[in-house]
Short mmCIF file of C-alpha atoms in Angstrom, two decimals:
data_model
loop_
_atom_site.label_atom_id
_atom_site.label_comp_id
_atom_site.label_asym_id
_atom_site.label_seq_id
_atom_site.Cartn_x
_atom_site.Cartn_y
_atom_site.Cartn_z
CA MET T 1 177.85 -6.73 182.50
CA ASP T 2 178.95 -10.35 182.54
CA LEU T 3 177.49 -13.25 184.50
CA GLN T 4 179.84 -12.89 187.47
CA ASP T 5 178.85 -9.22 187.94
CA GLN T 6 175.16 -10.09 187.76
CA LEU T 7 175.61 -12.81 190.38
CA LYS T 8 177.45 -10.37 192.67
CA ASN T 9 174.55 -7.92 192.35
CA LEU T 10 172.00 -10.61 193.19
CA PHE T 11 173.99 -12.23 196.01
CA PRO T 12 176.34 -9.61 197.54
CA ASP T 13 177.34 -11.76 200.55
CA HIS T 14 178.22 -14.86 198.55
CA GLU T 15 181.87 -15.73 198.09
CA PRO T 16 182.64 -18.24 195.36
CA SER T 17 184.42 -21.38 196.50
CA PRO T 18 187.68 -22.33 194.82
CA GLU T 19 187.04 -24.64 191.89
CA GLU T 20 188.08 -28.23 192.34
CA THR T 21 190.22 -29.80 189.66
CA ILE T 22 189.05 -33.23 188.64
CA GLU T 23 191.67 -35.34 186.94
CA ALA T 24 190.30 -37.41 184.11
CA VAL T 25 191.50 -40.99 184.30
CA PRO T 26 191.40 -42.73 180.92
CA HIS T 27 189.14 -45.76 180.87
CA GLU T 28 191.06 -48.99 180.30
CA LEU T 29 189.43 -51.94 178.60
CA TYR T 30 189.68 -55.40 180.12
CA VAL T 31 192.04 -57.48 177.97
CA GLN T 32 191.25 -61.18 178.17
CA LYS T 33 193.39 -64.24 177.59
CA GLU T 34 190.94 -66.11 175.34
CA PRO T 35 190.76 -64.91 171.74
CA MET T 36 187.75 -62.98 170.47
CA ILE T 37 185.98 -64.38 167.41
CA CYS T 38 185.71 -62.26 164.27
CA LYS T 39 183.45 -63.85 161.67
CA PHE T 40 181.78 -62.97 158.38
CA GLU T 41 178.08 -63.54 157.76
CA LYS T 42 175.48 -62.56 155.21
CA ARG T 43 172.24 -61.27 156.66
CA LYS T 44 169.38 -60.47 154.29
CA GLY T 45 171.86 -60.44 151.42
CA LYS T 46 174.14 -57.89 153.11
CA ALA T 47 177.68 -58.58 154.30
CA THR T 48 178.23 -58.22 158.06
CA THR T 49 181.18 -58.72 160.37
CA ILE T 50 180.41 -60.11 163.83
CA ILE T 51 182.74 -59.91 166.84
CA GLU T 52 181.97 -62.21 169.78
CA GLY T 53 183.62 -63.67 172.84
CA TYR T 54 184.42 -60.66 175.04
CA ALA T 55 184.56 -61.60 178.74
CA GLY T 56 184.59 -58.06 180.19
CA SER T 57 181.64 -55.89 181.12
CA ASP T 58 178.97 -54.84 178.62
CA GLU T 59 179.93 -51.18 179.03
CA ASP T 60 183.52 -51.94 177.96
CA PHE T 61 182.23 -53.91 174.97
CA LYS T 62 179.97 -50.99 173.98
CA ILE T 63 182.92 -48.59 174.19
CA LEU T 64 184.96 -50.96 172.01
CA ALA T 65 182.10 -51.16 169.49
CA LYS T 66 181.90 -47.38 169.29
CA GLU T 67 185.66 -47.07 168.74
CA ILE T 68 185.61 -49.63 165.93
CA LYS T 69 182.64 -48.00 164.21
CA THR T 70 184.27 -44.57 164.48
CA LYS T 71 187.66 -45.70 163.14
CA LEU T 72 186.12 -47.53 160.19
CA SER T 73 183.39 -44.92 159.57
CA VAL T 74 180.73 -47.60 159.24
CA GLY T 75 177.43 -48.43 160.87
CA GLY T 76 176.88 -51.18 163.33
CA THR T 77 175.32 -52.16 166.62
CA PHE T 78 175.95 -53.92 169.91
CA LYS T 79 173.40 -56.69 170.43
CA ASP T 80 173.27 -59.98 172.37
CA ASP T 81 176.91 -59.80 173.58
CA SER T 82 178.24 -59.29 170.05
CA ILE T 83 179.24 -56.37 167.86
CA ILE T 84 177.65 -56.36 164.40
CA ILE T 85 179.44 -54.18 161.83
CA GLN T 86 177.97 -53.46 158.39
CA GLY T 87 180.28 -54.77 155.67
CA ASP T 88 183.23 -57.17 155.50
CA TYR T 89 185.94 -55.49 157.61
CA ARG T 90 187.48 -58.55 159.29
CA ASP T 91 191.09 -57.69 158.46
CA LYS T 92 190.84 -54.07 159.59
CA ILE T 93 188.94 -54.97 162.78
CA MET T 94 191.46 -57.68 163.64
CA GLU T 95 194.29 -55.17 163.18
CA ILE T 96 192.55 -52.59 165.43
CA LEU T 97 191.93 -55.19 168.15
CA LYS T 98 195.52 -56.49 167.99
CA ILE T 99 196.85 -52.96 168.46
CA LYS T 100 194.67 -52.67 171.58
CA GLY T 101 196.18 -55.91 172.92
CA PHE T 102 193.37 -58.38 172.20
CA LYS T 103 193.81 -61.82 170.71
CA VAL T 104 191.55 -62.32 167.70
CA LYS T 105 190.60 -65.49 165.88
CA ARG T 106 189.26 -65.35 162.31
CA VAL T 107 186.32 -67.70 161.69
CA GLY T 108 184.77 -68.53 158.32
CA GLY T 109 186.01 -67.76 154.82
#
């Protein structure tokens, strides 16, 4: 006896309503005119890449941070309106952002 049969036994008068189809709209990131800054820094002796200068919403910036971390398979965080990635990945991050349509400026080193 599956779940539908059990529900019919419990509620004999109930007729299920037709299921609504919800179309998933892909979320589009806000692409700004000013370039984002991609810089290299050493924190506590460890190499880090910092991305700053995004003018869109924080939620969009968090989504972008997650995509970058997933594509590079590295750790990182979103803090104080900047993305902090563990390691020196400036070239790869700049390439990913350019594919998405962002302008990126390399700062330092």
